[in-house]
Short mmCIF file of C-alpha atoms in Angstrom, two decimals:
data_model
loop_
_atom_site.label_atom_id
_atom_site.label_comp_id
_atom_site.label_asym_id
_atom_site.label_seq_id
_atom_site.Cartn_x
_atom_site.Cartn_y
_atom_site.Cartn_z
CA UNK A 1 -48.84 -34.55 166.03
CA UNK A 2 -48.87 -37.52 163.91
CA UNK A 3 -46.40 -40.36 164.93
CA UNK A 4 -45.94 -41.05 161.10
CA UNK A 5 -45.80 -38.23 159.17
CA UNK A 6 -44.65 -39.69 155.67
CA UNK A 7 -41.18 -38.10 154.42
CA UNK A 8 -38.34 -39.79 152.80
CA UNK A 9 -34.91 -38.66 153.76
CA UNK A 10 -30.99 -38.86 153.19
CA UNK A 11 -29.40 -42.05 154.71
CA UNK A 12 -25.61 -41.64 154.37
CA UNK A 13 -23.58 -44.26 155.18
CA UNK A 14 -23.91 -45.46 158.78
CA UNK A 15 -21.59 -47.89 159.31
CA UNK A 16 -19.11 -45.39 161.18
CA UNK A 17 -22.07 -44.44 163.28
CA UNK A 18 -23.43 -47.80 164.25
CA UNK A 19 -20.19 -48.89 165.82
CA UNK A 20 -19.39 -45.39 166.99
CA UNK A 21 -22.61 -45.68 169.24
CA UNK A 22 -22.18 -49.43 170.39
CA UNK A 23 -18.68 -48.39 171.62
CA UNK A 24 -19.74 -45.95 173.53
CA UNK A 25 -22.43 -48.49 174.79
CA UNK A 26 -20.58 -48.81 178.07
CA UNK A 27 -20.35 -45.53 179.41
CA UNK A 28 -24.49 -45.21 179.53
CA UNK A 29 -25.73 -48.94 180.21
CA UNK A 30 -25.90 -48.28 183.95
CA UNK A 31 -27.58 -44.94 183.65
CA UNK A 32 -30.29 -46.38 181.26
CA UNK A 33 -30.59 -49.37 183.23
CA UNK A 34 -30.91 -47.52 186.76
CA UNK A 35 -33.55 -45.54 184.79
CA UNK A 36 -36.01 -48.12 184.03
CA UNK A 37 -35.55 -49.88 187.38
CA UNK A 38 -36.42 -47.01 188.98
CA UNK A 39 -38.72 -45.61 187.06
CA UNK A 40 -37.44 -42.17 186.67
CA UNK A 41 -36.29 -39.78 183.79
CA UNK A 42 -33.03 -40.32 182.04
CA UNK A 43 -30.69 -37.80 183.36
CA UNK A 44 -30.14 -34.75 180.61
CA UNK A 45 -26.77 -35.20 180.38
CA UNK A 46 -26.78 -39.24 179.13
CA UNK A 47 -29.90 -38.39 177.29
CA UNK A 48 -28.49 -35.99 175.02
CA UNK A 49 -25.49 -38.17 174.78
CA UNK A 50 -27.81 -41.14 173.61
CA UNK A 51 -29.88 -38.56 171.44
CA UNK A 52 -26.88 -36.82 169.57
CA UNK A 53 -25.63 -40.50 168.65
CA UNK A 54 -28.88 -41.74 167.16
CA UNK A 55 -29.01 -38.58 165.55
CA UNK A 56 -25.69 -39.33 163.88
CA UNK A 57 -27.27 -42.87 162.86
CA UNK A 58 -30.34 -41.08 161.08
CA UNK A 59 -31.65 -37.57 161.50
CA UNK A 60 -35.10 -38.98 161.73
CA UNK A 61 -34.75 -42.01 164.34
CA UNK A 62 -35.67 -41.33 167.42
CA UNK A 63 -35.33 -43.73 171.24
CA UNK A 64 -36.90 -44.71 174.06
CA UNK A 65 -36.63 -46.88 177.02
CA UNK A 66 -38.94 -49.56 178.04
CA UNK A 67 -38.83 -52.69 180.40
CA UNK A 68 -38.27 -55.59 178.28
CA UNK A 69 -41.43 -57.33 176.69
CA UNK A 70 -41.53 -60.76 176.98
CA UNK A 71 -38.99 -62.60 174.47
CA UNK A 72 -41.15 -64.75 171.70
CA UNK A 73 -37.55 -67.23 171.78
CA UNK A 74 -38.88 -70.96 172.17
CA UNK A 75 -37.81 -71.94 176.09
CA UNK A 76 -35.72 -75.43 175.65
CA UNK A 77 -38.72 -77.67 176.31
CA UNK A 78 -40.83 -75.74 173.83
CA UNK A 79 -41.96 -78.41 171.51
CA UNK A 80 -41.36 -81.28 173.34
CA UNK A 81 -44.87 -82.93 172.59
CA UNK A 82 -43.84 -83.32 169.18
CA UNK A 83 -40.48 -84.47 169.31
CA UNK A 84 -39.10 -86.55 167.44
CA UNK A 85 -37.60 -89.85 169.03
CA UNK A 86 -34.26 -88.66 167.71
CA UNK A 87 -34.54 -85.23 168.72
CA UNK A 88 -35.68 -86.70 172.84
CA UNK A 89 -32.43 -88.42 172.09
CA UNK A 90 -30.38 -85.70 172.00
CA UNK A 91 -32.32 -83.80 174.75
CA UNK A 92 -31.24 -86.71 177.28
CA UNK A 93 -27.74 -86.77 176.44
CA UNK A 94 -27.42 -82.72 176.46
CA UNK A 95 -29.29 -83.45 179.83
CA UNK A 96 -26.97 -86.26 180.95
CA UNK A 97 -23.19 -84.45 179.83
CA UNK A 98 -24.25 -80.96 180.93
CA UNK A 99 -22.18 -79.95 184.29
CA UNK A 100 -24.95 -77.06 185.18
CA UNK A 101 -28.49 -75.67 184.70
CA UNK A 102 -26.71 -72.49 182.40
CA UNK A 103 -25.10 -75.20 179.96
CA UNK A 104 -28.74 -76.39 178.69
CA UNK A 105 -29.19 -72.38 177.67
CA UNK A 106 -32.97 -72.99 179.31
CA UNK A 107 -34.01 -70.84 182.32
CA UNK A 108 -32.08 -68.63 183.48
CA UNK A 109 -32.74 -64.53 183.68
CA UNK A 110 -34.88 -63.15 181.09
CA UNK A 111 -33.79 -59.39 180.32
CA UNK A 112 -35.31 -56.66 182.02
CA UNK A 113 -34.29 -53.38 180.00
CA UNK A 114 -35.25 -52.37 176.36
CA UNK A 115 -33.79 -49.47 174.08
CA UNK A 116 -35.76 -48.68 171.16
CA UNK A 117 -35.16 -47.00 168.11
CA UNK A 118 -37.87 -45.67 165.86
CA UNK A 119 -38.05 -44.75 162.08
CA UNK A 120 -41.82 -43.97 161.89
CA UNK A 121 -42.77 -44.43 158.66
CA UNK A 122 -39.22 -43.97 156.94
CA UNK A 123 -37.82 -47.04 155.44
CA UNK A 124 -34.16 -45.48 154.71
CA UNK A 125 -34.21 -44.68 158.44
CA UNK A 126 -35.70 -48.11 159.58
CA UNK A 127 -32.72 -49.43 157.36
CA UNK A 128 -30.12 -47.67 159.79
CA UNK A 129 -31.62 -48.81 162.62
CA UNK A 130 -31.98 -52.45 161.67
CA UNK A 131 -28.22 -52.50 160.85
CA UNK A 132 -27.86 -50.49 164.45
CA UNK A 133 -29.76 -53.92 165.87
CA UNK A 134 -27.81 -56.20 164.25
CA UNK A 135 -24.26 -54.83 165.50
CA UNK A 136 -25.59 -54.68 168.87
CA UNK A 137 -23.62 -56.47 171.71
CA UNK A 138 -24.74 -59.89 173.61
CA UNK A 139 -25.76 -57.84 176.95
CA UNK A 140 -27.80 -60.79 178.76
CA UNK A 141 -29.85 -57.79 180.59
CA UNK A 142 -30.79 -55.79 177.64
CA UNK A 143 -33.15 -56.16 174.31
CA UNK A 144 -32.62 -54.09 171.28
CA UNK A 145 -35.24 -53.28 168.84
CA UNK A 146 -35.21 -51.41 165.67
CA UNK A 147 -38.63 -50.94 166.05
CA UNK A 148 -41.50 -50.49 168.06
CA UNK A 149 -42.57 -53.51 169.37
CA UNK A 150 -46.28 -54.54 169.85
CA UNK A 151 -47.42 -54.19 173.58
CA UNK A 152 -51.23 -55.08 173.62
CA UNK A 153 -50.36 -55.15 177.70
CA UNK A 154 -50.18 -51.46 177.96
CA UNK A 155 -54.08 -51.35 176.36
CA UNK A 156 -55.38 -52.48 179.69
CA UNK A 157 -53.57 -49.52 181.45
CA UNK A 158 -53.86 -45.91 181.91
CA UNK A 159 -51.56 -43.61 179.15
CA UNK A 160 -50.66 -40.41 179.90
CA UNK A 161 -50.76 -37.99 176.64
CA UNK A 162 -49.94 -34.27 177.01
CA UNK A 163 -51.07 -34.00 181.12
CA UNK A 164 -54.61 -35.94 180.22
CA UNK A 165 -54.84 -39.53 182.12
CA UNK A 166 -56.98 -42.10 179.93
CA UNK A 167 -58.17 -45.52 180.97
CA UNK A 168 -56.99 -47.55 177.72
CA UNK A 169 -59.24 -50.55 178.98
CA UNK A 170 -62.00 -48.49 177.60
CA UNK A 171 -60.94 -47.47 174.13
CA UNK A 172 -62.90 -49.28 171.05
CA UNK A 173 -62.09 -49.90 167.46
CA UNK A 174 -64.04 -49.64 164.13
CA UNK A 175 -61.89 -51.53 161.27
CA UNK A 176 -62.73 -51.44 157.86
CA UNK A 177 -60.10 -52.76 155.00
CA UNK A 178 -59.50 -51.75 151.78
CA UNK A 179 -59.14 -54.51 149.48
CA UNK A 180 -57.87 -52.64 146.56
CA UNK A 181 -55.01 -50.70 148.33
CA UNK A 182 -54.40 -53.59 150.75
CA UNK A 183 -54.74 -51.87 154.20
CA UNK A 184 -56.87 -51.20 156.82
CA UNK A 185 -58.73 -47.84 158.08
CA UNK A 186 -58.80 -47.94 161.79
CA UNK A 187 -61.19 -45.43 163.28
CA UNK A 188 -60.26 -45.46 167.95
CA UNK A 189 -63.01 -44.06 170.29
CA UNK A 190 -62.49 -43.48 174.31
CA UNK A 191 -65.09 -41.69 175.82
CA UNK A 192 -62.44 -39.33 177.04
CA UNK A 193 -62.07 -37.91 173.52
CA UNK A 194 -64.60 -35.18 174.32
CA UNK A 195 -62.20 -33.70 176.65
CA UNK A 196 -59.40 -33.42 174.53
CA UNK A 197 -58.03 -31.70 171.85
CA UNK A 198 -58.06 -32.98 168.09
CA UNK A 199 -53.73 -33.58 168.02
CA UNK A 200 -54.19 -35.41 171.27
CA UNK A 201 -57.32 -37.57 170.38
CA UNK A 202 -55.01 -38.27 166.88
CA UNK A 203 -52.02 -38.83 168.80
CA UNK A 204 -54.11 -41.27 171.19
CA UNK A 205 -55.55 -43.37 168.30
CA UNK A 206 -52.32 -43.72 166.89
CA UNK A 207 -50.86 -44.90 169.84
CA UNK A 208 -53.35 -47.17 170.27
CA UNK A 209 -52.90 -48.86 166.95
CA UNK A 210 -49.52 -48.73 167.51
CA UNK A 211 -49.48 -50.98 170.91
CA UNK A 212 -51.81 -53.36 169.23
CA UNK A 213 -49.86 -54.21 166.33
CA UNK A 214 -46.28 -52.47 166.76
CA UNK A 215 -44.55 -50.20 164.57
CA UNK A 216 -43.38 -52.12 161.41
CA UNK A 217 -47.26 -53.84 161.20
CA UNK A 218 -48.63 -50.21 161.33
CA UNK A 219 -46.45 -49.03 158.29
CA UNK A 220 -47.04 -52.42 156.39
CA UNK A 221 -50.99 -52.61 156.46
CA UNK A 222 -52.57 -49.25 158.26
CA UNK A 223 -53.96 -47.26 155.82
CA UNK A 224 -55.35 -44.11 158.01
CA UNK A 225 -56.30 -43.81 161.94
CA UNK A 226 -58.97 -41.68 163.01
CA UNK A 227 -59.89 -40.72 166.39
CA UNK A 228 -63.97 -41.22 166.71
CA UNK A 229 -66.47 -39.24 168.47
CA UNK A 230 -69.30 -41.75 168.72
CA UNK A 231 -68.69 -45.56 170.11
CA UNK A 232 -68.87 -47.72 167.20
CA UNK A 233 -72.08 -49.31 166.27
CA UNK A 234 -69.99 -52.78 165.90
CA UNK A 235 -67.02 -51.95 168.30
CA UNK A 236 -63.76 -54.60 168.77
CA UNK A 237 -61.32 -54.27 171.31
CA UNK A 238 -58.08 -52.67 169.95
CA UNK A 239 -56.77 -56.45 170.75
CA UNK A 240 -58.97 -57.50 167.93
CA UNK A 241 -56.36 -55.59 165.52
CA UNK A 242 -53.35 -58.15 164.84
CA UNK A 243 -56.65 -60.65 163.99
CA UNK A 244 -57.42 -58.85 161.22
CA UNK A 245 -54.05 -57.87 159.88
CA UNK A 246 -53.31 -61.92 159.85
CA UNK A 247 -56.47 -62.60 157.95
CA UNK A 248 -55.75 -59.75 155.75
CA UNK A 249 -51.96 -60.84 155.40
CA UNK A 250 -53.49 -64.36 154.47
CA UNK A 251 -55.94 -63.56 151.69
CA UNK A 252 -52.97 -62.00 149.86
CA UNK A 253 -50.79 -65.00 150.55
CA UNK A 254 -48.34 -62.83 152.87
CA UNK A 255 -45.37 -64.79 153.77
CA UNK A 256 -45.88 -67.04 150.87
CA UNK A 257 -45.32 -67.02 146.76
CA UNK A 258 -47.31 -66.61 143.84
CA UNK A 259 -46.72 -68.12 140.31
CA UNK A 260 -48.38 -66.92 137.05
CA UNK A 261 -47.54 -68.40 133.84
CA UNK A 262 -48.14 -66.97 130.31
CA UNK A 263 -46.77 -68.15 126.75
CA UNK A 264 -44.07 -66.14 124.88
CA UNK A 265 -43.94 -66.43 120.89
CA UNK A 266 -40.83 -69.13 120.07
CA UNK A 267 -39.89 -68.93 123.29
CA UNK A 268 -42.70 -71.26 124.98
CA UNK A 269 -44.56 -70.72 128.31
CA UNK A 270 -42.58 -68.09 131.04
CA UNK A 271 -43.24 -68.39 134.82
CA UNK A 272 -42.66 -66.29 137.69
CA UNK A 273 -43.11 -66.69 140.90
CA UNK A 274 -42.74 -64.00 143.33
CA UNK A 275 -42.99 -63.18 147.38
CA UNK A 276 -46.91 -61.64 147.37
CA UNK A 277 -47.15 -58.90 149.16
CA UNK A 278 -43.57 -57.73 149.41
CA UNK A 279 -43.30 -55.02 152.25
CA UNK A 280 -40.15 -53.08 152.83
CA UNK A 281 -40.06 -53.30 156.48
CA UNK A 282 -39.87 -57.66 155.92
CA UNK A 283 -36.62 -57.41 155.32
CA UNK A 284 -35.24 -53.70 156.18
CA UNK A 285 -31.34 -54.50 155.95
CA UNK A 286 -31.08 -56.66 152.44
CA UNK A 287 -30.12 -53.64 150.00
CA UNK A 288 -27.99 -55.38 147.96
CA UNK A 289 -29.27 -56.80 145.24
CA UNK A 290 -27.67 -59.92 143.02
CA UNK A 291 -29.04 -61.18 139.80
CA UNK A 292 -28.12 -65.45 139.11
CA UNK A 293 -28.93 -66.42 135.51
CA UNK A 294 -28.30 -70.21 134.52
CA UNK A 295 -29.43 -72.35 131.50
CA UNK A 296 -31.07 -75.75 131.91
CA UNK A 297 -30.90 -78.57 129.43
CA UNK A 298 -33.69 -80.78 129.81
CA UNK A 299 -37.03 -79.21 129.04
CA UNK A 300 -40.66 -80.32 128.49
CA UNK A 301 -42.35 -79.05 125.27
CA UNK A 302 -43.11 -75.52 126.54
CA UNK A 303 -39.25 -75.53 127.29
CA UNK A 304 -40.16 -75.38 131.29
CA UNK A 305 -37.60 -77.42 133.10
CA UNK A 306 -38.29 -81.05 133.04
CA UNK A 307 -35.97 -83.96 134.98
CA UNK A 308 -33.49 -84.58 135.83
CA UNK A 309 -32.82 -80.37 135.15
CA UNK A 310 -36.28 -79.93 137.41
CA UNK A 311 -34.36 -81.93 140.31
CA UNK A 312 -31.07 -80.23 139.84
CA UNK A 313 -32.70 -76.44 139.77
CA UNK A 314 -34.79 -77.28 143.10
CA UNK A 315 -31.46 -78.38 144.86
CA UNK A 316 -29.70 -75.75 143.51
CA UNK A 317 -32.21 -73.24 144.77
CA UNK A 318 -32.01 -74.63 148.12
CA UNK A 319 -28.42 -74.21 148.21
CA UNK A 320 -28.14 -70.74 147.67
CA UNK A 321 -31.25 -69.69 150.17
CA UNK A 322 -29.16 -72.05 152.81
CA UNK A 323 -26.15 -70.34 151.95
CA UNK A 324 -27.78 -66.42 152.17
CA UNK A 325 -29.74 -67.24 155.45
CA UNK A 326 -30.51 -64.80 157.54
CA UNK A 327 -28.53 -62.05 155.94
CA UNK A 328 -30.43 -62.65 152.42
CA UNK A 329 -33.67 -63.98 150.73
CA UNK A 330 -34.86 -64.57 147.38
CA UNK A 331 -37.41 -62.40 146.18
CA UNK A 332 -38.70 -63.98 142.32
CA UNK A 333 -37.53 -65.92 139.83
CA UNK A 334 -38.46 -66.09 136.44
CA UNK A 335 -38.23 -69.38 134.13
CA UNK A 336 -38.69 -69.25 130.52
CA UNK A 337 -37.05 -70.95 127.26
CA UNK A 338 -34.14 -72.59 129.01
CA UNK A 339 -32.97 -70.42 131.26
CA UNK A 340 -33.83 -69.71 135.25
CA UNK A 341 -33.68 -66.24 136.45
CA UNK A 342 -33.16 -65.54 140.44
CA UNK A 343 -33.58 -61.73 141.72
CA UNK A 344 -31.98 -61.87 145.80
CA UNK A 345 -31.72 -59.48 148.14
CA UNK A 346 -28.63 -60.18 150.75
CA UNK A 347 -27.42 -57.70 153.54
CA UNK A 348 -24.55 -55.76 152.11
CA UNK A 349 -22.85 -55.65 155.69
CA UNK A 350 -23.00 -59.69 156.55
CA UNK A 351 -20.06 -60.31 154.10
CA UNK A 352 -22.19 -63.39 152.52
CA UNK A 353 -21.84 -61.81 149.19
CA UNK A 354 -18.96 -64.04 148.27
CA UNK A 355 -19.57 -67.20 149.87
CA UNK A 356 -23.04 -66.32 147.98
CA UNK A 357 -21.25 -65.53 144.19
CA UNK A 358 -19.02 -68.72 144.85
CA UNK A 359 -22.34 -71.20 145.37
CA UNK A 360 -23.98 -69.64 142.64
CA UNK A 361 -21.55 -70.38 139.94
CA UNK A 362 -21.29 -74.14 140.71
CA UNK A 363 -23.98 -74.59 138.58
CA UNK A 364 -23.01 -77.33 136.01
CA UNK A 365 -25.53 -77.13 133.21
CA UNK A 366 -24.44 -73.46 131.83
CA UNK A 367 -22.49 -70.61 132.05
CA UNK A 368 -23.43 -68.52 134.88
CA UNK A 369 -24.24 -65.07 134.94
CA UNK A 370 -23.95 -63.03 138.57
CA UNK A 371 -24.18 -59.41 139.20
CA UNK A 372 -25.27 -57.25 142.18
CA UNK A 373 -25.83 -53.67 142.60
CA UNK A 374 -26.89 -51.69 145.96
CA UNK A 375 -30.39 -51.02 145.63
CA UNK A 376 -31.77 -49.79 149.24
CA UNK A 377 -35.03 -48.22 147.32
CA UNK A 378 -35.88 -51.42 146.00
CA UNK A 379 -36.18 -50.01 142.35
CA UNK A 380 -35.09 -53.57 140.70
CA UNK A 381 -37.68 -55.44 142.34
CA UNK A 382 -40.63 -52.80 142.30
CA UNK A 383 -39.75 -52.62 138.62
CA UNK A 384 -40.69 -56.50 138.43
CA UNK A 385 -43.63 -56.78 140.69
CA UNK A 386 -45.08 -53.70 139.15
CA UNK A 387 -47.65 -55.69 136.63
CA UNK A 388 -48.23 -58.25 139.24
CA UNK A 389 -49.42 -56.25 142.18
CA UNK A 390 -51.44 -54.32 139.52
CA UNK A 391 -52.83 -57.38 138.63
CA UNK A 392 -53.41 -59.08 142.24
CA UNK A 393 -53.34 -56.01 144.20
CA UNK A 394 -51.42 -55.03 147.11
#
């Protein structure tokens, strides 16, 4: 069976359910915990107390327990070769006023115990279970993820699919990418394929892909997995897969922006720049989204912002990215004949919404217009991008 069979489905609202299941956290820690340290099965009775609340977060999520891959946090001394003299400062006198060790927050015990929830390939799910993350408690033995995390560890190990033991060390990859739809076609081989049946092989391929790049990578850039009967002529190690989803992510400029410019009649040049490619699963919990509309007075002769406007929109800009932070992000704005468009996304649970509204409308140069609608499909934003990915693809 396919781990990502593509459905949509009905995401009511969770909120009730999130904080239903993290109060009940208490009663099962231990039992999880002794599971993984053990290394035996859940017992039924707290796994169908687990399953019937995840259930109650999203029909279609479903959990598993892990030992805890290692955290990608920054240690305290990470960086220290590029310090600044200011910043070695500081370090010396945290290092001279702290009374113990645990006050520099460096060292100490790294968790050992993982719970994972998974949403496949369904955004409205992996919505539920990001806002699941983000209410979790601060358990100093435990990690939470609302996905499945990358574990290119396992692909050195045997796996264990429906009673058939395979070697993963031996498993090879063909990768070809499609530049027009953006993604990548990932055929697996293991020369244990001939022994199995097709929904295992399929089921083993996918897994594969899935260790290599985790599951929010596999929804954003696989395309199709195949399992392979032959070895590839050019094979790669299924290690070789995050490689090419990083060169891929940089020929489209993933994780930065895009401008194009074009002239309107009477109204001079317009200019948009946009996040290029925008992928659901980059930001699963901002649903909310808020329109900011403001005028500028000092423009250059295609009426494009000119100084000391050009100054005062860059600060301004600044200020309300600082003030969304990590529960918000700015997707586009557009700029044309005096007035600056901004289309964010913020995380209608984080309460920033009116610290947000109250920055925006400091704005001195106009009126300002704010509005903000929940949009957890992303219909607002698609509706923008729609002639840009057509015309840059992906």
């Amino acid at each position: 069976m396919a781990l990502f069979r593509r459905r949509r489905s009905s995401v009511p609202d969770s909120a009730v359910a999130v904080d239903e299941f993290w109060s009940h956290w208490p009663d099962v820690r231990a039992d999880l915990a002794a599971s993984i340290a053990d290394g035996t099965p859940v017992s039924e009775e707290t796994a169908q107390f687990v399953t019937e609340r995840v259930r109650r977060l999203s029909p279609a999520l479903t959990w598993e327990l892990s030992e805890a891959p290692p955290s990608e946090e920054p240690s305290g001394f990470d960086g220290l070769d590029t310090a600044s003299e200011q910043s070695l400062q500081d370090m010396l006198e945290s290092l001279g006023s702290a009374d113990s060790i645990d006050d520099l927050g460096i060292g100490g015990t790294a968790p050992t115990c993982a719970l994972i929830l998974s949403a496949g390939s369904d955004d409205e799910a992996r919505i539920v279970a990001e806002r699941w993350k983000r209410a979790a408690p601060d358990d100093p033995g435990w990690r939470f993820f609302a996905a499945r995390p990358a574990d290119p560890a396992q692909l050195s190990k045997p796996l264990t699919w429906d009673g058939h033991e395979l070697d993963l060390s031996h498993v090879s990859v063909s990768l070809r990418v499609n530049q027009q739809l953006a993604t990548i076609e990932a055929g697996v081989y293991h020369p244990d394929f001939m022994f199995l049946p097709d929904d295992a092989r399929q089921g083993v391929a996918e897994r594969v892909v899935l260790l290599a790049l985790g599951e929010d990578d596999y929804v954003r850039w696989i395309g199709s997995v195949a399992p392979l009967a032959e070895k590839p002529l050019d094979p790669l190690p299924p290690t070789s897969l995050p490689t090419v989803v990083h060169q891929l992510s940089g020929a489209l400029g993933s994780g930065g922006w895009v401008t194009l410019q074009g002239r309107i009649p009477l109204r001079g040049s317009v200019q948009i720049s946009v996040r290029h490619p925008l992928h659901r699963r980059d930001f699963p919990a901002f649903t909310l989204y808020v329109h900011v509309s403001v005028g500028y007075t000092s423009t250059d002769q295609d009426k494009q912002p000119a100084d000391p406007s050009a100054a005062a929109l860059e600060e301004y800009t600044a200020t309300l990215r600082d003030i969304a932070a990590d529960n918000g992000a700015l997707f586009a704005h557009q700029t044309a004949g005096g007035q600056r468009r901004y289309h964010f996304y913020l995380d209608p649970d984080s309460g920033v919404l009116p610290a947000f509204e109250q920055a925006a409308r400091t704005w001195s140069e106009s009126k300002v217009q704010v509005s903000s609608t929940l949009d957890p499909q992303w219909d607002t934003i698609n509706q923008i991008l729609k002639p840009i990915r057509r015309q840059l693809g992906g």
